[in-house]
CSV table of C-alpha atoms in Angstrom, one decimal:
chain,number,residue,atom,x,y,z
A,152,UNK,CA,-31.4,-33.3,-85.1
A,153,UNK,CA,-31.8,-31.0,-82.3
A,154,UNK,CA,-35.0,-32.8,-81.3
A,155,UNK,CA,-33.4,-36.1,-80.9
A,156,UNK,CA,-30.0,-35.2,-79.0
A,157,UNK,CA,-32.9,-33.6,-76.6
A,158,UNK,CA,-34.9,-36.7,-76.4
A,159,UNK,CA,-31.3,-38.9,-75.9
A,160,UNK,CA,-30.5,-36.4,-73.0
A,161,UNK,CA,-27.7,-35.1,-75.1
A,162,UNK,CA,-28.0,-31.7,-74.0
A,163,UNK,CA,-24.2,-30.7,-74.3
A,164,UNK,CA,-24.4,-31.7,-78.2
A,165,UNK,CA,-27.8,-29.6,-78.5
A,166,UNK,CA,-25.7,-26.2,-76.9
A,167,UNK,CA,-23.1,-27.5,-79.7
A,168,UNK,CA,-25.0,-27.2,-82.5
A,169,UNK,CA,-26.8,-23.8,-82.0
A,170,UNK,CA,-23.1,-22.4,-81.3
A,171,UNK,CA,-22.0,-23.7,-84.4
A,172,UNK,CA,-25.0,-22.5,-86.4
A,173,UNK,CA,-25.6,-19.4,-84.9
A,174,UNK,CA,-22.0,-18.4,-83.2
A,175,UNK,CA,-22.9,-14.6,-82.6
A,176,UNK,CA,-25.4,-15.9,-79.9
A,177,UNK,CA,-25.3,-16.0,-76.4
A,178,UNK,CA,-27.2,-19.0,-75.0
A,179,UNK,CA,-29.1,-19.4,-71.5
A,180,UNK,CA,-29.0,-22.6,-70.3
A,181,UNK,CA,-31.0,-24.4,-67.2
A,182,UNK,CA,-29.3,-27.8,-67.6
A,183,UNK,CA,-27.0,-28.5,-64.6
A,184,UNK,CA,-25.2,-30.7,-66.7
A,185,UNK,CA,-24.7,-28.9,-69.2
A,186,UNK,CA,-23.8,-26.1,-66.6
A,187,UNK,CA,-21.2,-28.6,-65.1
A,188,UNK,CA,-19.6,-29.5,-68.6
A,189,UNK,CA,-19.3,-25.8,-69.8
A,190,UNK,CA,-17.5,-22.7,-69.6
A,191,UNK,CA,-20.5,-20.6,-67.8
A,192,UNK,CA,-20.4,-16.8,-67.1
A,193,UNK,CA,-22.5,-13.9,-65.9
A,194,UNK,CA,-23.3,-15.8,-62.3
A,195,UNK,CA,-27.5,-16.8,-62.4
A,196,UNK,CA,-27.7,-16.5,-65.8
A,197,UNK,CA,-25.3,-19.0,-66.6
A,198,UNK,CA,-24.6,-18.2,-70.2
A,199,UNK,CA,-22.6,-20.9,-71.4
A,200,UNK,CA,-20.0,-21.3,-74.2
A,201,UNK,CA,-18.2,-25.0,-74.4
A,202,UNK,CA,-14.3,-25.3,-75.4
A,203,UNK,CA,-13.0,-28.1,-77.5
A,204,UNK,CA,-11.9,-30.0,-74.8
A,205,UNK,CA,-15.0,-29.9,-72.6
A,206,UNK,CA,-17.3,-30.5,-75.6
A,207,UNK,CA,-14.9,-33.7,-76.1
A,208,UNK,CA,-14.7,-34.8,-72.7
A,209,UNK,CA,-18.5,-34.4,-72.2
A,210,UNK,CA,-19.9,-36.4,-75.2
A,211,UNK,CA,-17.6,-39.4,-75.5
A,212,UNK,CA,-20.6,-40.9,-77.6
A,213,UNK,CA,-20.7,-38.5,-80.0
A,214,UNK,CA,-17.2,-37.8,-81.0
A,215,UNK,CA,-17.8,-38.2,-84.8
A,216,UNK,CA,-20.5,-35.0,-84.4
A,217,UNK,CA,-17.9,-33.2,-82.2
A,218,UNK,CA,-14.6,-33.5,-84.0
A,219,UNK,CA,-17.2,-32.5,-87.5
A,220,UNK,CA,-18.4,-29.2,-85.7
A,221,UNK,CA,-15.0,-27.9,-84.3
A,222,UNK,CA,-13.5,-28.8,-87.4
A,223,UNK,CA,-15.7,-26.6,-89.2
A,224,UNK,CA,-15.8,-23.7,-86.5
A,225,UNK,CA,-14.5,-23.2,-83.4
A,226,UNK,CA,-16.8,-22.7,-81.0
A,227,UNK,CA,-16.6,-19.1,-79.7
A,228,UNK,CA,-19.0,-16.0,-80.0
A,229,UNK,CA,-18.7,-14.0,-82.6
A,230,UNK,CA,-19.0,-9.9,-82.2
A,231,UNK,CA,-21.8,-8.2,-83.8
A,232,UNK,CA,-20.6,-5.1,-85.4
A,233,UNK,CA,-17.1,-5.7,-87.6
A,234,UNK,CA,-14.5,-3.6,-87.5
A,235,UNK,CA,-16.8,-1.4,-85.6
A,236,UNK,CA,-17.9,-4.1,-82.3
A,237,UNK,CA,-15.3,-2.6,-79.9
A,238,UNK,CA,-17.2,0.8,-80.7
A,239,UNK,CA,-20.7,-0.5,-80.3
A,240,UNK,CA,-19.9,-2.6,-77.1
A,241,UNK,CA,-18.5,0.6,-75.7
A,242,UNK,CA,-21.5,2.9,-77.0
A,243,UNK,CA,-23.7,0.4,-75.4
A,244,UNK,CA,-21.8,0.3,-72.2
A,245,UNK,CA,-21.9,3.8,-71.3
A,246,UNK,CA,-25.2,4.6,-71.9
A,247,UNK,CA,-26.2,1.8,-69.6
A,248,UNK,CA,-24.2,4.0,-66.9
A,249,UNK,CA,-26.2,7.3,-68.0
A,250,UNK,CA,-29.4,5.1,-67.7
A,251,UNK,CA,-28.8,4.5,-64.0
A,252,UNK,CA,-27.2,7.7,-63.3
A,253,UNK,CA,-30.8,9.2,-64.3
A,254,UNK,CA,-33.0,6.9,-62.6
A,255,UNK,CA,-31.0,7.7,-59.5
A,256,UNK,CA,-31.5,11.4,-59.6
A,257,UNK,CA,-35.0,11.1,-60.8
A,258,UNK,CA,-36.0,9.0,-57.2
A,259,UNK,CA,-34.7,11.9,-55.8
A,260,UNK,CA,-36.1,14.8,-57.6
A,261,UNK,CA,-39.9,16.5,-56.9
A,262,UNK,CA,-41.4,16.1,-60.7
A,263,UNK,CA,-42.4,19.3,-62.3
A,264,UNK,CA,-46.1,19.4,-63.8
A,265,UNK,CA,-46.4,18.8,-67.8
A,266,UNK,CA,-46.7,21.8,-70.2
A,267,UNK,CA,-46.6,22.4,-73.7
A,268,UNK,CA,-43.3,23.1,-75.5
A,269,UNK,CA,-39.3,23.0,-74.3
A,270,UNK,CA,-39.3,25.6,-72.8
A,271,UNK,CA,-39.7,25.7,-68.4
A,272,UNK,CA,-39.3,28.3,-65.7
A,273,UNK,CA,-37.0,28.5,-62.9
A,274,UNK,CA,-40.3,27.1,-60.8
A,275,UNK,CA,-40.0,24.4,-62.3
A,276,UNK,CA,-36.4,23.8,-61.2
A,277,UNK,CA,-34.8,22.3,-58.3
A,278,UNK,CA,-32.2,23.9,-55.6
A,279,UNK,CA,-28.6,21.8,-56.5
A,280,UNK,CA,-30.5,19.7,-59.0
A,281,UNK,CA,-31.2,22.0,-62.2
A,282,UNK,CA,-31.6,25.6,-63.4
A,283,UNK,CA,-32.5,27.2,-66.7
A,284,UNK,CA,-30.4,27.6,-69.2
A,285,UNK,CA,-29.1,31.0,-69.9
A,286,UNK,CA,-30.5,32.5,-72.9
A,287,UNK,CA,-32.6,29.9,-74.1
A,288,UNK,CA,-35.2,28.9,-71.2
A,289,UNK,CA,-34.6,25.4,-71.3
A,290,UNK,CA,-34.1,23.3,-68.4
A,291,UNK,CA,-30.5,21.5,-67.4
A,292,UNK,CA,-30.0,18.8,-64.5
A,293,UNK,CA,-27.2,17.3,-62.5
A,294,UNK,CA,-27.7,14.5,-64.3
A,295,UNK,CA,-26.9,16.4,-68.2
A,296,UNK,CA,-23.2,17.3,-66.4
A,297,UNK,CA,-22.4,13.8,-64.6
A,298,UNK,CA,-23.3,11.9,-67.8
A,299,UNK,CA,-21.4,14.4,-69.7
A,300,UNK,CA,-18.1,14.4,-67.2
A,301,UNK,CA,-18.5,10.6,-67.2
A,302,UNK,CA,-18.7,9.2,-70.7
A,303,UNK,CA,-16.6,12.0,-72.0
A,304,UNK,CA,-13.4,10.1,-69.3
A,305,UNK,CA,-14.4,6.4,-70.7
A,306,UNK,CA,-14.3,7.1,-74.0
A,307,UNK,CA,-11.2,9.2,-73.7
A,308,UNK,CA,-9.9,5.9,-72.2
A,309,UNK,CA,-11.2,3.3,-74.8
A,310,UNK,CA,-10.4,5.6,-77.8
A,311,UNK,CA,-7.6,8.0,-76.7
A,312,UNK,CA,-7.4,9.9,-80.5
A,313,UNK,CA,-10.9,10.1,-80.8
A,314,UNK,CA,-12.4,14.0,-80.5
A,315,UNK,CA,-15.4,14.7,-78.3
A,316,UNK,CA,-18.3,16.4,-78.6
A,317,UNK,CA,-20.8,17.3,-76.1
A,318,UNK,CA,-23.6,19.7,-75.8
A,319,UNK,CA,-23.1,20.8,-72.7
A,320,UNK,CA,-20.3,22.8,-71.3
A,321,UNK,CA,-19.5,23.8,-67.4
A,322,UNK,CA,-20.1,27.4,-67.2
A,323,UNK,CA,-23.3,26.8,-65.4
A,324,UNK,CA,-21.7,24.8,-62.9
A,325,UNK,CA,-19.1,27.4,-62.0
A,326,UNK,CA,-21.9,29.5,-61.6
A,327,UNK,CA,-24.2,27.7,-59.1
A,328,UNK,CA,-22.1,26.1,-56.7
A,329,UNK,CA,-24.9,23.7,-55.4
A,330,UNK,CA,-25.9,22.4,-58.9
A,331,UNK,CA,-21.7,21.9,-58.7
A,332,UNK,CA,-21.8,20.1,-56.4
A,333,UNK,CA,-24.5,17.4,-56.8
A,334,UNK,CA,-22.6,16.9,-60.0
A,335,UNK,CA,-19.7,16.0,-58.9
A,336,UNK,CA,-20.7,13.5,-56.1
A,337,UNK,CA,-22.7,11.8,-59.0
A,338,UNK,CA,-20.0,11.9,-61.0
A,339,UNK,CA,-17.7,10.4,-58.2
A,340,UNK,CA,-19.6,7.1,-57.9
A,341,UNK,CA,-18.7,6.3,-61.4
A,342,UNK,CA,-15.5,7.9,-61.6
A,343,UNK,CA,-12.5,8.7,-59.4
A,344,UNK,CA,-11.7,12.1,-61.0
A,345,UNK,CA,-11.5,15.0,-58.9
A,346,UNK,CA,-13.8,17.8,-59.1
A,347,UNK,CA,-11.3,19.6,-61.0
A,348,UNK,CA,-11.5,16.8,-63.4
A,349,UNK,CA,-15.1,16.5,-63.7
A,350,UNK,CA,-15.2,19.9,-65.1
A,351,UNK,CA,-12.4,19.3,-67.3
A,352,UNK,CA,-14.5,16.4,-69.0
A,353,UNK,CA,-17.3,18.4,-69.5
A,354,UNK,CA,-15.6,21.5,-71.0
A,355,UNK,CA,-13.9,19.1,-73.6
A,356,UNK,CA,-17.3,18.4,-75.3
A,357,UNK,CA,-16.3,21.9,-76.7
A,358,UNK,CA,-13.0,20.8,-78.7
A,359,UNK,CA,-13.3,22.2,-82.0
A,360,UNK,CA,-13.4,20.2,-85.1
A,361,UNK,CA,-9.8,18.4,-85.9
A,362,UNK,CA,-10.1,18.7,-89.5
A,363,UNK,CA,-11.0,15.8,-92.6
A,364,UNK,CA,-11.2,12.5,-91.7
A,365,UNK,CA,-11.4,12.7,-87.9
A,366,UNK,CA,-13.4,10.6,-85.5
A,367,UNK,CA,-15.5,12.3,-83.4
A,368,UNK,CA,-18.3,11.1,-80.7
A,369,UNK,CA,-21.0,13.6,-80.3
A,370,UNK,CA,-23.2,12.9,-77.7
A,371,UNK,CA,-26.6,14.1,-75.7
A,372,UNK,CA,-26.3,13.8,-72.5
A,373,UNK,CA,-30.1,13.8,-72.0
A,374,UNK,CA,-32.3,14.8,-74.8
A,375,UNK,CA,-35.9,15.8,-73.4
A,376,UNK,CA,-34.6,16.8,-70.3
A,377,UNK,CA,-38.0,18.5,-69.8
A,378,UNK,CA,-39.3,15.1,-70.5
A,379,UNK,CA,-37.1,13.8,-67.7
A,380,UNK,CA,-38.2,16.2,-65.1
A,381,UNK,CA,-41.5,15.9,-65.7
A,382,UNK,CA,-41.3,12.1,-65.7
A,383,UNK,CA,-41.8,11.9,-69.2
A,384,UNK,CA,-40.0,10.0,-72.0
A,385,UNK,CA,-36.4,11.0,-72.4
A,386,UNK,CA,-33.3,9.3,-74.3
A,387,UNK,CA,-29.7,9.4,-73.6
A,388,UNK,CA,-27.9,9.5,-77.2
A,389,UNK,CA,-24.4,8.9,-78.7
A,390,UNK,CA,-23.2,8.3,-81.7
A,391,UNK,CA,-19.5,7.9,-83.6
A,392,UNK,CA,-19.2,10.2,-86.4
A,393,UNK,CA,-16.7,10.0,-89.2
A,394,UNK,CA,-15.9,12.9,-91.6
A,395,UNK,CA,-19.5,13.6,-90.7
A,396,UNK,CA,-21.6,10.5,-91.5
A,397,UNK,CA,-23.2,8.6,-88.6
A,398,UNK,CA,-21.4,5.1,-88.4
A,399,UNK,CA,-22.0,4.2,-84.7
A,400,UNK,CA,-24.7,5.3,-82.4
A,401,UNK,CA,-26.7,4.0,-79.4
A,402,UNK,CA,-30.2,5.5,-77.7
A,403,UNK,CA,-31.1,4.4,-73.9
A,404,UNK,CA,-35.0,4.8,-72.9
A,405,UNK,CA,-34.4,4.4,-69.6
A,406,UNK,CA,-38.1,4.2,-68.6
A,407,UNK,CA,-38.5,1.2,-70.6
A,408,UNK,CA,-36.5,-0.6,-67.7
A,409,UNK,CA,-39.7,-1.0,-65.3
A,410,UNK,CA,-41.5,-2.8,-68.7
A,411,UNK,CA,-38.8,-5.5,-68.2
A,412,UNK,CA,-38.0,-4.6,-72.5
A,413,UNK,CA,-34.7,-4.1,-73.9
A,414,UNK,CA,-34.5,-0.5,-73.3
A,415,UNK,CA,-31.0,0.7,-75.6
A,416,UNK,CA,-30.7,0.1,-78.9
A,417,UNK,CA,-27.7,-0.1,-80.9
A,418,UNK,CA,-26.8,0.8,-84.6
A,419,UNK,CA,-23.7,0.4,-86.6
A,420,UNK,CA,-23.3,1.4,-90.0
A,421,UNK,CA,-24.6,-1.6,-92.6
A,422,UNK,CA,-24.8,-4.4,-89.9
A,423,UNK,CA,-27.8,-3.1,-88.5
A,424,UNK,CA,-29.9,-2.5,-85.5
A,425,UNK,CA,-29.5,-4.7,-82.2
A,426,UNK,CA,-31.3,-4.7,-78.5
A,427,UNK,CA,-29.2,-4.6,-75.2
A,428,UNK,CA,-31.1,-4.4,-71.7
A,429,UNK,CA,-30.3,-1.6,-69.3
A,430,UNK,CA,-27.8,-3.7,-67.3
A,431,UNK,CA,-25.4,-6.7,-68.8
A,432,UNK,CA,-24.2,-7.8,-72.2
A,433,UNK,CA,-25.7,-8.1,-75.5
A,434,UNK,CA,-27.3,-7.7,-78.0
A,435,UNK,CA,-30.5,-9.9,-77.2
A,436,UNK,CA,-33.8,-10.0,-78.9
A,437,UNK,CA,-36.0,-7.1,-79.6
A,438,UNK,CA,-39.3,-6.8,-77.6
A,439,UNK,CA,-42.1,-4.5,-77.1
A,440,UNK,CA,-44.4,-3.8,-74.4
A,441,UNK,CA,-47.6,-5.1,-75.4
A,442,UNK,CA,-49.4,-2.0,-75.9
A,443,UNK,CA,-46.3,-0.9,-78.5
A,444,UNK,CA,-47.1,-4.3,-80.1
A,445,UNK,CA,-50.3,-4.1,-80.6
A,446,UNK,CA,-49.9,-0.5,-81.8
A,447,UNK,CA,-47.0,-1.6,-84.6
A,448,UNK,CA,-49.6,-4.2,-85.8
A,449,UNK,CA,-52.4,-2.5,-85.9
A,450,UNK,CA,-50.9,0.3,-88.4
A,451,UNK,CA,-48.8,-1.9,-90.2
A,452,UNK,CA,-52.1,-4.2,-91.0
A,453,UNK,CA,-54.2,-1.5,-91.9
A,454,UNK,CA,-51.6,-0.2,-94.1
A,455,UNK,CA,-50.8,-3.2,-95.7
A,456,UNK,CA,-55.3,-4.0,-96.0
A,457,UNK,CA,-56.3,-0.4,-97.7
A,458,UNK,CA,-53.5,-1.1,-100.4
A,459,UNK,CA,-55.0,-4.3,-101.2
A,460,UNK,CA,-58.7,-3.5,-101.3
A,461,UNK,CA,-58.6,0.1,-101.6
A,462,UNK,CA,-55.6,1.1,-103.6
A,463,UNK,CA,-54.1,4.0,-101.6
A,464,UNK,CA,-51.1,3.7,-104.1
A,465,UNK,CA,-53.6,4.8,-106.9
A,466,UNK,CA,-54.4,8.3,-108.1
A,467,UNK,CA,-57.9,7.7,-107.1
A,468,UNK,CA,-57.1,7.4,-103.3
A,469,UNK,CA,-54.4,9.4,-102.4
A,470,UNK,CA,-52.7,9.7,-99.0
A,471,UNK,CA,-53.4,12.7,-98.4
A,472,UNK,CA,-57.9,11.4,-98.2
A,473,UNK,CA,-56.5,8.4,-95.7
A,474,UNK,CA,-57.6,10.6,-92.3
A,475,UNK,CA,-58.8,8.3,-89.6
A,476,UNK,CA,-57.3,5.5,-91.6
A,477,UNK,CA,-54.1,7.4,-91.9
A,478,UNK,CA,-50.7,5.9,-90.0
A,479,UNK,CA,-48.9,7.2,-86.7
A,480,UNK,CA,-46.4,10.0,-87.4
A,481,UNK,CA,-44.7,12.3,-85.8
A,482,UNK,CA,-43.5,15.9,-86.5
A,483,UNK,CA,-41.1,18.3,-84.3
A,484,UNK,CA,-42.0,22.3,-85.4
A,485,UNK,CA,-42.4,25.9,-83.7
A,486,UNK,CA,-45.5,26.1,-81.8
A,487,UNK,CA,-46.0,29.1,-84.1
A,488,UNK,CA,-46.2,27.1,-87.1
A,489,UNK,CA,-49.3,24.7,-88.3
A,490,UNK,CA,-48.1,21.1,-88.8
A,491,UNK,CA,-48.3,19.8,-92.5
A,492,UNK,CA,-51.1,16.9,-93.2
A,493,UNK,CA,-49.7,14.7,-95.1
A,494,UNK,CA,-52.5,11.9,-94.5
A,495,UNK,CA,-55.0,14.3,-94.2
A,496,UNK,CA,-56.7,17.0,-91.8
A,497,UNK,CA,-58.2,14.3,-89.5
A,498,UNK,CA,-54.6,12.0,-89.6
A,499,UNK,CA,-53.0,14.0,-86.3
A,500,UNK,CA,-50.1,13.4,-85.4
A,501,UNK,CA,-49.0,11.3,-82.1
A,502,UNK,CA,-48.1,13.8,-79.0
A,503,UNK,CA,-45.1,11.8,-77.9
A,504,UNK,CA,-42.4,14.1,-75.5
A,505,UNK,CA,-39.9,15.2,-75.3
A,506,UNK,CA,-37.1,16.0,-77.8
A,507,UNK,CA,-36.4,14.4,-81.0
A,508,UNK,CA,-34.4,11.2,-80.2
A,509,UNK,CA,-38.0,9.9,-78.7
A,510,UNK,CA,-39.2,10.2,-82.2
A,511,UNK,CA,-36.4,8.8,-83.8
A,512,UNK,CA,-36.6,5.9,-81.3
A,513,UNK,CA,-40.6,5.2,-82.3
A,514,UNK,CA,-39.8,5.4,-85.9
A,515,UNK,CA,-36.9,2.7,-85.8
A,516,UNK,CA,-39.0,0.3,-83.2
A,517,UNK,CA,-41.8,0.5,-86.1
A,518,UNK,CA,-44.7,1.9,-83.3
A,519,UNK,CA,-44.8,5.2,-85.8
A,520,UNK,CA,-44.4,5.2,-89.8
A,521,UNK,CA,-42.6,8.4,-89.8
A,522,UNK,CA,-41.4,11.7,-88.5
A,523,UNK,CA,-40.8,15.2,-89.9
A,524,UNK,CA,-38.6,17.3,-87.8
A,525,UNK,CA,-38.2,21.0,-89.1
A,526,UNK,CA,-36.1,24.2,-88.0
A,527,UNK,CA,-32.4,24.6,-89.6
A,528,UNK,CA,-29.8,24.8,-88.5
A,529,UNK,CA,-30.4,22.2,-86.3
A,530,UNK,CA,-27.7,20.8,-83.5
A,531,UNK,CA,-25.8,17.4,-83.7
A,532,UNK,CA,-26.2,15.8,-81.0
A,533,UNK,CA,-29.8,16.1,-81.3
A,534,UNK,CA,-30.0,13.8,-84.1
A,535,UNK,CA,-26.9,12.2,-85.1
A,536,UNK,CA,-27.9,8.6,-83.4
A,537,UNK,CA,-31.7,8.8,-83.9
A,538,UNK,CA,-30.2,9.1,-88.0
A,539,UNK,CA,-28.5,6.1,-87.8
A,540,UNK,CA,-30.9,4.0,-86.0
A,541,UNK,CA,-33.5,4.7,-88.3
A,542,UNK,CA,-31.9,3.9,-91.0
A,543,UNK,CA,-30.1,0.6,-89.7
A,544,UNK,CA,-33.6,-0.7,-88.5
A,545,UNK,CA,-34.2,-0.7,-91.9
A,546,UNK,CA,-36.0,2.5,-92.1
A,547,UNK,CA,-35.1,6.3,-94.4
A,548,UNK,CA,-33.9,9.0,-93.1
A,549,UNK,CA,-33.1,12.3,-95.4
A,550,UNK,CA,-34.0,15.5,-96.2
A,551,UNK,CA,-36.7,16.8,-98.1
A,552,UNK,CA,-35.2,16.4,-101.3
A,553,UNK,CA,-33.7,13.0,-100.2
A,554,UNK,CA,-30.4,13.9,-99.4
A,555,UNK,CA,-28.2,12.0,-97.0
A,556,UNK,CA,-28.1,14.2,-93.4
A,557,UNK,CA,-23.9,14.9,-92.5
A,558,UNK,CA,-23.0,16.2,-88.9
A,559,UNK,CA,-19.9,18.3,-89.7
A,560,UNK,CA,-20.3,20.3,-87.2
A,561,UNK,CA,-21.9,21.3,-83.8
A,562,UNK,CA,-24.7,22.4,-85.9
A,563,UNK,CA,-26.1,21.1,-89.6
A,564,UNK,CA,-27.9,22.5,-92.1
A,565,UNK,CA,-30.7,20.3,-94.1
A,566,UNK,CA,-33.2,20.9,-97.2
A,567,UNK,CA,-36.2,22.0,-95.5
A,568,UNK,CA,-36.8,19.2,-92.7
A,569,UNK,CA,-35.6,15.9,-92.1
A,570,UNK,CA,-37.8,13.0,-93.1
A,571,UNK,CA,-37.5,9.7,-91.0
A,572,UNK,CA,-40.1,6.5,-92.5
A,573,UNK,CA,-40.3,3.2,-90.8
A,574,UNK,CA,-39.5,0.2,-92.4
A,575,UNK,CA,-43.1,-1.3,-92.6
A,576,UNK,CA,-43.6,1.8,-94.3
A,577,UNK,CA,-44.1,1.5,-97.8
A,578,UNK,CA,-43.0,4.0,-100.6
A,579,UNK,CA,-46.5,6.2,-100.4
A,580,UNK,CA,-46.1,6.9,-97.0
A,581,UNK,CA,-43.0,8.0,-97.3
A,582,UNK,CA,-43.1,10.3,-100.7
A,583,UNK,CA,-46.3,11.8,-98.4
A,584,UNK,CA,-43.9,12.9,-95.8
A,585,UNK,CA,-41.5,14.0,-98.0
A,586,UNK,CA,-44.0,16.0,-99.9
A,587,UNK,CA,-45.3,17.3,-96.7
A,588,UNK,CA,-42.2,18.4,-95.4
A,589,UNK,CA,-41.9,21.0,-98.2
A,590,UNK,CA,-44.2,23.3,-96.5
């Protein structure tokens, strides 16, 4: 049907029908006349919606089609997420911010050179830009605080009842009135709060918790900031939790941006995982750079070809004897332990850095079959989104024994590890993890 309104020049009635069939999507179209006969938004992108009196007036012809398809529907968008879409747009929206605010600061910062492990030194740091955390040599930027001051006021604004919870606090920043003050004039082209202010947002990521049945939004401001000073990968995570489960959450990679991918992804509790670019609405499709591609195929093929020829699933060839033919995986341990095998000694796994939410992210794009990330207690904000997404791509995520992973608190407690598979990963892979993650 499509084909012939095309051929008949009947382009309006073509944008018709794929808003009727498929209302939660946002078309772009090049027609000028069907430009001139709809309701178009967003400027050069002219993403166009038709109203029933437009889509009457501009397909006289075909009245019998129109009058049948707003009969059924009216014609509008739909939003992707439920009783939860005002949450997700938001989620998404304010990560974009914290994408930008870090790509600005990183085109002004000197890069520090790569090492092993979190941990950096106060040469690595920058006057007014960053300094080592107290107590824990990890590094901290001007970017952690504005993206803390900031999202902490909009969601304040768009969900005025809801706690917040972030991992930083501004005790360094009264300390170091330089790194003070680089915050703050981020912060201020965002936001109009005073400085004052600015430290009052970040200090409320401290609240304690409200008691059962509380929202709360715990959020990263930058996880990997090592990563992001040593212009390696780094993800900007929040997430909605309620009475401790994960039911909203969104990741931003902002170096995906110069791959011209989707570069934040989007979860919400049983609808899913959707795309949004760095800038604008969504979601839109999901894409990979070609390399990622290539990389998701390749495992997921091989996988899919030793099952059927060799039998991996047997007791005969057991995952643990895959080596070189073993998946991508990722694990997160102390440099002073060994990391388990669970496809054998030769199956390494990937170096990917820095922080966890990089990991999570891989695992719920499909470019790694799973992760293992050890240590407990380990800290909310750390993994509350990279949960979610993994599991709304389709993908596990538990502890060792299986058990469902609950962020009560500022901190969490798990069996052991937690055990993230893909969802091309079939069942072997994952019980290898999980046995892995034992020891």
């Amino acid at each position: 049907v499509v084909h012939a309104l095309i051929m008949r020049r009947r382009e309006v009635l073509v944008l018709a029908l794929l808003q009727h069939f498929l209302p939660a999507t946002a078309f772009v179209v090049n027609s000028p006349r069907v430009r001139a006969a709809s309701a178009c938004v967003g400027g050069a992108s002219a993403t166009c919606r038709l109203t029933q009196a437009q889509l009457a007036r501009s397909n006289r012809q075909g009245s019998h089609l129109c009058a049948t398809l707003i009969g059924v529907r009216t014609l509008r968008a739909a939003e992707w997420g439920g009783d939860l879409a005002k949450e997700a747009q938001v989620c998404a929206q304010v990560v974009q911010t914290a994408s930008q605010v870090c790509l600005d600061l990183a085109s002004k910062m000197k890069m520090a050179d790569e090492s092993l492990g979190k941990e950096m030194s106060a040469g690595d740091t920058q006057v007014g830009m960053s300094v080592i955390k107290t107590g824990d040599s990890t590094p901290v930027t001007a970017a952690d605080f504005a993206i803390q001051a900031i999202i902490a006021e909009e969601l304040k604004r768009a969900f005025p009842n809801d706690r917040f919870m972030g991992e930083e606090d501004a005790a360094d920043l009264r300390e170091n009135a330089a790194l003070r003050a680089m915050t703050v004039e981020i912060a201020q082209q965002y936001t109009k709060s005073s400085e004052a202010e600015i430290m009052s947002a970040i200090d409320s990521g401290v609240e304690p918790p409200r008691g059962h049945g509380e929202r709360v939004w715990i959020l990263d401001p930058i996880d990997g900031t090592k990563g992001f000073m040593t212009n390696q990968n780094y993800i900007i995570g929040l997430a909605l939790v309620v009475d401790g489960e994960a039911v909203v959450a969104a990741m931003a990679n902002p170096r995906l941006e110069e791959h011209d991918v989707p570069s934040i992804m989007v979860a919400v509790k049983d609808k899913g995982l959707r795309y949004w670019p760095a800038s604008g609405s969504g979601p839109i499709p999901a894409q990979l750079t070609p390399a990622l591609q290539e990389k998701k195929v390749s495992w997921v093929v091989k996988m899919e070809s030793l099952a059927k020829f060799r039998g991996p699933t047997s007791q005969g060839f057991p995952m643990t004897e895959l080596n070189e033919n073993g998946p991508p995986w990722l694990v997160s341990r102390p440099m002073t332990t060994g990391s388990p095998m669970p496809f054998g000694p030769r199956c390494i796994p990937d170096n990917v850095c820095c922080g966890a939410m990089i990991k999570y992210w891989c695992v719920a794009q499909g470019t790694a079959a799973g992760f293992i990330q050890y240590e407990t207690p380990l800290k909310s904000w750390d993994h509350a989104c990279g949960v979610l997404c993994v599991i709304e791509s389709g993908g596990k995520a538990t502890d060792a024994s299986g058990n469902p992973i609950r962020f009560l608190d500022r901190t969490f407690d798990v069996d052991k590890a937690v055990v993230c598979s893909a969802s091309d990963a079939h069942r072997n892979i994952r019980l290898a993890l999980l046995d892995a993650a034992k020891y």
